[in-house]
Amino acid sequence: MLIVPENFPPRYTAYLEAQNEHFAETVLMVMKQSVAEGKHGILVGNESADRHAEVSDRVPFGEVVEGIL
């Protein structure tokens, strides 16, 4: 069961809820880093079968964007 911190931006929570549990656990770690820094959002790479996420200065804090890393 995934436990999402209360201080997460609403879009982070909504994104996690829409993912399968395995991928959500991976993204959760990146989101925690984003929230700790409070500067940048999350970019989720979808250019291959192996999806991944990173904190990106191209994405506003509190937002999640899927695209090419």
Short mmCIF file of C-alpha atoms in Angstrom, two decimals:
data_model
loop_
_atom_site.label_atom_id
_atom_site.label_comp_id
_atom_site.label_asym_id
_atom_site.label_seq_id
_atom_site.Cartn_x
_atom_site.Cartn_y
_atom_site.Cartn_z
CA MET A 1 0.00 0.00 0.00
CA LEU A 2 1.35 3.37 -1.06
CA ILE A 3 1.41 6.07 1.61
CA VAL A 4 1.39 9.59 0.18
CA PRO A 5 2.51 12.40 2.51
CA GLU A 6 -0.16 14.99 3.32
CA ASN A 7 2.01 17.88 2.12
CA PHE A 8 2.12 16.64 -1.50
CA PRO A 9 0.72 18.90 -4.21
CA PRO A 10 -2.72 17.68 -5.39
CA ARG A 11 -1.46 16.87 -8.89
CA TYR A 12 1.27 14.61 -7.47
CA THR A 13 -1.33 12.69 -5.49
CA ALA A 14 -3.68 12.41 -8.47
CA TYR A 15 -0.85 11.18 -10.70
CA LEU A 16 0.17 8.51 -8.20
CA GLU A 17 -3.40 7.28 -7.85
CA ALA A 18 -3.61 6.75 -11.63
CA GLN A 19 -0.48 4.55 -11.78
CA ASN A 20 0.10 0.89 -11.03
CA GLU A 21 1.58 0.34 -7.59
CA HIS A 22 5.08 -0.60 -8.79
CA PHE A 23 5.54 2.52 -10.90
CA ALA A 24 3.87 4.72 -8.27
CA GLU A 25 6.48 3.59 -5.72
CA THR A 26 9.26 4.63 -8.10
CA VAL A 27 7.72 8.03 -8.83
CA LEU A 28 6.98 8.61 -5.13
CA MET A 29 10.70 8.71 -4.32
CA VAL A 30 11.28 11.37 -6.99
CA MET A 31 8.26 13.35 -5.79
CA LYS A 32 9.59 13.35 -2.23
CA GLN A 33 12.81 14.89 -3.56
CA SER A 34 10.81 17.51 -5.45
CA VAL A 35 8.75 18.44 -2.38
CA ALA A 36 11.88 18.64 -0.21
CA GLU A 37 13.49 21.09 -2.64
CA GLY A 38 10.25 22.92 -3.47
CA LYS A 39 11.56 24.26 -6.78
CA HIS A 40 10.79 21.93 -9.69
CA GLY A 41 8.17 19.47 -10.85
CA ILE A 42 8.33 15.94 -12.21
CA LEU A 43 9.09 14.84 -15.76
CA VAL A 44 8.10 11.26 -16.55
CA GLY A 45 9.87 9.77 -19.54
CA ASN A 46 7.65 7.71 -21.80
CA GLU A 47 9.94 7.25 -24.79
CA SER A 48 10.54 3.56 -24.09
CA ALA A 49 8.97 0.55 -22.41
CA ASP A 50 11.01 1.32 -19.28
CA ARG A 51 9.33 4.44 -17.85
CA HIS A 52 11.21 6.61 -15.38
CA ALA A 53 10.85 9.93 -13.60
CA GLU A 54 13.07 12.79 -12.57
CA VAL A 55 12.86 16.24 -11.00
CA SER A 56 13.07 18.72 -13.87
CA ASP A 57 13.64 22.46 -14.02
CA ARG A 58 11.49 22.39 -17.19
CA VAL A 59 8.40 21.54 -15.11
CA PRO A 60 6.83 23.93 -12.56
CA PHE A 61 6.75 22.71 -8.96
CA GLY A 62 3.66 20.68 -8.20
CA GLU A 63 3.14 19.57 -11.81
CA VAL A 64 3.76 16.22 -13.51
CA VAL A 65 4.49 16.12 -17.25
CA GLU A 66 4.93 13.00 -19.37
CA GLY A 67 7.27 13.37 -22.33
CA ILE A 68 10.73 12.67 -23.65
CA LEU A 69 13.51 13.24 -21.15
#
